[in-house]
Each structure stands twice: as structure tokens, then as C-alpha cells.
Amino acid sequence: DTEVTQTPKHLVMGMTNKKSLKCEQHMGHRAMYWYKQKAKKPPELMFVYSYEKLSINESVPSRFSPECPNSSLLNLHLHALQPEDSALYLCASSQGGFSSPSGNTIYFGEGSWLTVV
Amino acid sequence: KQEVTQIPAALSVPEGENLVLNCSFTDSAIYNLQWFRQDPGKGLTSLLLIQSSQREQTSGRLNASLDKSSGRSTLYIAASQPGDSATYLCAVMDMDSNYQLIWGAGTKLIIKP
């Protein structure tokens, strides 16, 4: 099973709303990632959790708040977003965290389409 | 700073042809290179990962090669099918960028029936 599951698949939210994106994997992977992808562009890294600790925050605005409750779950809390934050948000995971990068196949979920109105 | 380039940006070929997608990178200090496919409106599917010590990997009709000295990787697709139509992205895990993936812009592949 190489599945990363993301919910919801689609989300429309107003600029004053608070919502969350959820991600789950049961492959025993110890690194989990959030990426943002705009149309016809490659994904942009937002956050990396390695062994449930936030390892990388790519200068993402504080209106995006990640959370890793346990080794299988990753959340992205959204608050006071702007229309330009509308994008496909992708969750990913890989096996070894940063201790074994060479063989680290990264598996992506199907993504959550976010529209901010 | 690592840069990854994919040429061509788009490719249209008749069904049944063998084809090659290209990926080049500027710095050979990489841990690995990974090929992904993305269908319209969908997430990314990992196709093949080549570690820096490897020269090629194969999965079914796909074969990916890596030549670190020349900064190149190719993805060979044999006997192409309409279901292979998608955008193909390559990404390198760079030793100098804190284990981040550095992405190419992708090649949009259309296989005509």
C-alpha cells in the first residue's frame, strides 16, 4: 500500500473562515510534507515534518499552520487566507526522514483543491 | 544553485511509438532523482527513483537512466499508449538544499490514438 489520503478533495472558503486540510498515511513513513501547486507549475515546498517534528518551514505566511498529531497524520490549518492562496495543496510522505535521503521515494496524495473567495 | 530543466515542454506522438523525455540538472551533488507523472487536476504519482549511485531503474514499460557526470536523466517509455498522456516531472534531491526536491517544469505528453 503506497497510499497517501487527503481530505477534503475540494474546499471553498471565505477570507474570514478557519478550515483544515487533513492527510493520512499508513506506510510507516517518518517524513511528511505539505506542498502548494499553482496551475501549470511544479509543486512548491511549504513544510516538512521529520519524526513528527517540524524540520522545514519555507517562510510560509502564518495564516498557514501545520500540525503533526502523530506519525500517520498531518494537518494544515487555514485562517484568514487570501484569494491568491487558491491552489492545489499536496501532502506527501517518505520513509526515512532525513537520515537516509538517497533511497527516499516520495509518495504524494491526490491533493486538496482550495478556492478562497 | 541547482537548476532542473526539462525539454521539450510538450510532446505529441502517435500511439505505439517509443519515446524519450529529458531532464538535466546543473549540480551533480544529488542524493537521487525521481520521475513523477501528474494527470490533469490530480496529485503526483511516483514512477521511478534513481539513487545517485545507480545508473538506471526499470518499471514495466518505463526505464529511467541517470548520468551524474553530464547532469542528465532520461525517461524512456516503450510502446506508448493513450493512457500514458500526462505531465511528467523530474525532481532531484539536492545535497545543498536541505533535502528539498528541486523540480523541473515538466513535459506535457500527449499520445494520439
Tab-separated table of C-alpha atoms in Angstrom:
chain	number	residue	atom	x	y	z
A	1	ASP	CA	0.000	0.000	0.000
A	2	THR	CA	1.593	3.233	-1.167
A	3	GLU	CA	-1.345	5.474	-0.432
A	4	VAL	CA	-1.426	8.973	0.970
A	5	THR	CA	-5.009	10.050	1.628
A	6	GLN	CA	-6.063	13.689	1.645
A	7	THR	CA	-9.369	15.224	2.674
A	8	PRO	CA	-11.296	17.129	1.583
A	9	LYS	CA	-10.745	16.874	-2.178
A	10	HIS	CA	-12.291	20.301	-2.708
A	11	LEU	CA	-12.695	23.217	-0.310
A	12	VAL	CA	-14.188	26.658	-0.860
A	13	MET	CA	-13.666	29.108	1.962
A	14	GLY	CA	-14.149	32.779	2.638
A	15	MET	CA	-11.296	35.015	3.689
A	16	THR	CA	-12.501	35.076	7.304
A	17	ASN	CA	-13.060	31.324	7.659
A	18	LYS	CA	-10.999	28.784	9.552
A	19	LYS	CA	-10.657	25.374	7.951
A	20	SER	CA	-8.239	22.447	7.933
A	21	LEU	CA	-6.783	20.087	5.373
A	22	LYS	CA	-6.021	16.566	6.521
A	23	CYS	CA	-3.532	13.958	5.358
A	24	GLU	CA	-3.033	10.357	6.424
A	25	GLN	CA	-0.557	7.612	5.547
A	26	HIS	CA	-0.161	4.117	6.969
A	27	MET	CA	3.123	3.174	5.343
A	28	GLY	CA	5.188	3.808	8.472
A	29	HIS	CA	6.828	6.789	6.831
A	30	ARG	CA	8.608	9.189	9.170
A	31	ALA	CA	8.727	12.283	6.959
A	32	MET	CA	5.605	14.129	5.836
A	33	TYR	CA	5.361	17.185	3.607
A	34	TRP	CA	2.963	19.912	2.530
A	35	TYR	CA	3.346	21.345	-0.959
A	36	LYS	CA	1.407	24.041	-2.793
A	37	GLN	CA	0.922	23.804	-6.541
A	38	LYS	CA	-0.422	26.508	-8.837
A	39	ALA	CA	-1.684	25.700	-12.315
A	40	LYS	CA	0.988	24.559	-14.779
A	41	LYS	CA	3.764	24.975	-12.215
A	42	PRO	CA	5.752	22.386	-10.257
A	43	PRO	CA	4.959	21.937	-6.567
A	44	GLU	CA	6.435	24.366	-4.029
A	45	LEU	CA	7.516	23.019	-0.665
A	46	MET	CA	5.779	24.568	2.344
A	47	PHE	CA	6.564	22.406	5.393
A	48	VAL	CA	8.413	19.208	6.286
A	49	TYR	CA	7.909	17.119	9.388
A	50	SER	CA	10.611	14.564	10.187
A	51	TYR	CA	9.869	12.154	13.041
A	52	GLU	CA	6.881	14.337	13.975
A	53	LYS	CA	8.999	17.449	14.419
A	54	LEU	CA	8.750	20.456	12.118
A	55	SER	CA	12.041	20.429	10.242
A	56	ILE	CA	11.458	22.868	7.417
A	57	ASN	CA	9.214	25.901	7.137
A	58	GLU	CA	9.770	27.570	3.813
A	59	SER	CA	8.901	31.084	5.017
A	60	VAL	CA	5.216	30.308	4.721
A	61	PRO	CA	2.822	33.020	5.983
A	62	SER	CA	1.415	32.403	9.459
A	63	ARG	CA	-2.106	32.089	8.044
A	64	PHE	CA	-0.969	28.518	7.236
A	65	SER	CA	-0.336	26.467	10.373
A	66	PRO	CA	0.844	22.836	10.147
A	67	GLU	CA	0.287	20.201	12.773
A	68	CYS	CA	1.521	16.614	13.058
A	69	PRO	CA	-0.557	14.886	15.789
A	70	ASN	CA	1.161	11.525	15.258
A	71	SER	CA	3.363	9.713	12.773
A	72	SER	CA	0.424	8.908	10.461
A	73	LEU	CA	-1.405	12.233	10.387
A	74	LEU	CA	-0.621	15.687	9.089
A	75	ASN	CA	-2.938	18.675	9.191
A	76	LEU	CA	-2.763	22.111	7.624
A	77	HIS	CA	-4.855	24.711	9.446
A	78	LEU	CA	-6.024	27.634	7.348
A	79	HIS	CA	-7.115	31.028	8.644
A	80	ALA	CA	-7.653	34.419	7.035
A	81	LEU	CA	-6.482	33.260	3.628
A	82	GLN	CA	-6.230	35.449	0.557
A	83	PRO	CA	-7.603	34.710	-2.929
A	84	GLU	CA	-4.019	34.207	-4.160
A	85	ASP	CA	-3.758	31.212	-1.798
A	86	SER	CA	-6.157	29.318	-4.068
A	87	ALA	CA	-4.196	26.296	-5.324
A	88	LEU	CA	-3.820	22.533	-5.144
A	89	TYR	CA	-2.366	21.539	-1.771
A	90	LEU	CA	-0.458	18.290	-1.861
A	91	CYS	CA	0.577	16.111	1.044
A	92	ALA	CA	3.450	13.674	0.645
A	93	SER	CA	5.419	11.217	2.723
A	94	SER	CA	8.706	9.342	2.555
A	95	GLN	CA	10.180	6.518	4.529
A	96	GLY	CA	13.352	7.522	6.261
A	97	GLY	CA	13.077	11.171	7.121
A	98	PHE	CA	16.364	12.959	6.732
A	99	SER	CA	18.527	10.086	7.955
A	100	SER	CA	18.511	8.217	4.651
A	101	PRO	CA	17.843	10.612	1.782
A	102	SER	CA	19.211	8.571	-1.096
A	103	GLY	CA	16.507	5.931	-1.195
A	104	ASN	CA	13.695	8.226	-0.186
A	105	THR	CA	10.899	7.767	-2.691
A	106	ILE	CA	8.356	10.484	-2.027
A	107	TYR	CA	4.698	9.484	-2.327
A	108	PHE	CA	2.044	12.108	-2.966
A	109	GLY	CA	-1.656	12.218	-2.249
A	110	GLU	CA	-4.294	13.316	-4.755
A	111	GLY	CA	-4.362	16.793	-3.294
A	112	SER	CA	-6.954	19.180	-1.932
A	113	TRP	CA	-8.208	21.879	-4.286
A	114	LEU	CA	-8.601	25.087	-2.293
A	115	THR	CA	-10.552	28.099	-3.538
A	116	VAL	CA	-10.558	31.258	-1.436
A	117	VAL	CA	-13.399	33.653	-2.195
B	1	LYS	CA	22.158	26.909	-7.040
B	2	GLN	CA	20.660	23.744	-8.538
B	3	GLU	CA	18.502	24.180	-11.617
B	4	VAL	CA	16.495	21.449	-13.299
B	5	THR	CA	15.364	21.725	-16.905
B	6	GLN	CA	13.014	19.504	-18.871
B	7	ILE	CA	12.947	19.542	-22.643
B	8	PRO	CA	10.651	19.515	-24.516
B	9	ALA	CA	7.895	21.346	-22.645
B	10	ALA	CA	5.311	19.428	-24.685
B	11	LEU	CA	5.383	16.377	-26.906
B	12	SER	CA	2.721	14.749	-29.070
B	13	VAL	CA	3.355	11.325	-30.626
B	14	PRO	CA	1.242	8.573	-32.213
B	15	GLU	CA	0.317	5.564	-30.145
B	16	GLY	CA	2.825	2.719	-30.210
B	17	GLU	CA	5.944	4.827	-30.540
B	18	ASN	CA	8.878	4.601	-28.170
B	19	LEU	CA	9.810	7.979	-26.740
B	20	VAL	CA	12.349	9.705	-24.529
B	21	LEU	CA	11.803	12.539	-22.087
B	22	ASN	CA	14.817	14.540	-20.961
B	23	CYS	CA	15.799	16.081	-17.649
B	24	SER	CA	19.013	17.986	-16.994
B	25	PHE	CA	20.430	19.404	-13.783
B	26	THR	CA	23.292	21.794	-13.144
B	27	ASP	CA	24.897	20.383	-9.967
B	28	SER	CA	25.866	16.710	-9.730
B	29	ALA	CA	25.805	16.745	-5.893
B	30	ILE	CA	22.471	14.993	-5.595
B	31	TYR	CA	21.132	12.179	-3.429
B	32	ASN	CA	18.652	10.947	-6.002
B	33	LEU	CA	16.464	11.827	-8.969
B	34	GLN	CA	12.807	10.953	-9.129
B	35	TRP	CA	10.359	10.886	-12.035
B	36	PHE	CA	6.680	11.618	-11.429
B	37	ARG	CA	3.588	11.722	-13.544
B	38	GLN	CA	0.661	14.071	-12.988
B	39	ASP	CA	-2.727	13.689	-14.632
B	40	PRO	CA	-4.820	16.876	-15.051
B	41	GLY	CA	-6.283	18.002	-11.737
B	42	LYS	CA	-4.666	15.132	-9.846
B	43	GLY	CA	-1.787	14.539	-7.470
B	44	LEU	CA	1.622	13.222	-8.437
B	45	THR	CA	2.395	9.542	-8.940
B	46	SER	CA	5.952	8.410	-8.305
B	47	LEU	CA	7.246	6.446	-11.294
B	48	LEU	CA	10.914	5.742	-10.621
B	49	LEU	CA	13.608	6.822	-8.195
B	50	ILE	CA	17.275	6.542	-9.134
B	51	GLN	CA	19.751	6.853	-6.309
B	52	SER	CA	22.941	8.799	-7.001
B	53	SER	CA	24.967	5.570	-7.051
B	54	GLN	CA	22.707	3.951	-9.668
B	55	ARG	CA	22.702	4.259	-13.442
B	56	GLU	CA	19.160	3.183	-14.263
B	57	GLN	CA	15.870	1.860	-12.971
B	58	THR	CA	13.117	-0.001	-14.771
B	59	SER	CA	9.435	-0.475	-14.112
B	60	GLY	CA	7.319	-2.159	-16.753
B	61	ARG	CA	7.497	-0.103	-19.956
B	62	LEU	CA	9.451	2.654	-18.241
B	63	ASN	CA	13.211	2.936	-17.986
B	64	ALA	CA	14.979	5.853	-16.356
B	65	SER	CA	18.710	6.491	-16.642
B	66	LEU	CA	20.996	8.782	-14.710
B	67	ASP	CA	24.335	10.225	-15.792
B	68	LYS	CA	25.514	12.414	-12.944
B	69	SER	CA	28.705	13.497	-14.654
B	70	SER	CA	26.796	15.085	-17.521
B	71	GLY	CA	23.863	16.168	-15.342
B	72	ARG	CA	21.272	14.249	-17.329
B	73	SER	CA	18.455	11.802	-16.853
B	74	THR	CA	16.158	10.298	-19.446
B	75	LEU	CA	12.806	8.590	-19.086
B	76	TYR	CA	12.216	6.062	-21.838
B	77	ILE	CA	8.633	4.966	-22.462
B	78	ALA	CA	8.235	1.902	-24.671
B	79	ALA	CA	5.206	1.210	-26.851
B	80	SER	CA	3.345	4.340	-25.779
B	81	GLN	CA	-0.403	4.202	-25.103
B	82	PRO	CA	-3.080	6.929	-24.863
B	83	GLY	CA	-3.181	6.256	-21.091
B	84	ASP	CA	0.397	7.498	-20.861
B	85	SER	CA	-0.828	11.016	-21.657
B	86	ALA	CA	0.057	13.190	-18.663
B	87	THR	CA	2.619	15.706	-17.478
B	88	TYR	CA	5.909	14.129	-16.477
B	89	LEU	CA	8.076	15.880	-13.899
B	90	CYS	CA	11.578	15.111	-12.749
B	91	ALA	CA	12.956	16.260	-9.417
B	92	VAL	CA	16.371	15.977	-7.805
B	93	MET	CA	17.076	15.778	-4.098
B	94	ASP	CA	19.960	18.190	-3.835
B	95	MET	CA	22.710	17.811	-1.226
B	96	ASP	CA	22.993	21.547	-0.731
B	97	SER	CA	19.321	22.424	-0.356
B	98	ASN	CA	18.433	20.760	2.930
B	99	TYR	CA	16.993	17.602	1.341
B	100	GLN	CA	14.470	19.518	-0.690
B	101	LEU	CA	13.324	18.394	-4.098
B	102	ILE	CA	14.295	20.726	-6.922
B	103	TRP	CA	11.758	20.392	-9.721
B	104	GLY	CA	11.774	20.680	-13.464
B	105	ALA	CA	8.843	22.449	-15.114
B	106	GLY	CA	7.567	19.207	-16.644
B	107	THR	CA	6.909	17.765	-20.084
B	108	LYS	CA	3.287	17.521	-21.178
B	109	LEU	CA	2.934	14.302	-23.157
B	110	ILE	CA	0.026	13.566	-25.487
B	111	ILE	CA	-0.277	10.128	-27.087
B	112	LYS	CA	-2.583	10.211	-30.100
B	113	PRO	CA	-4.706	7.087	-30.732
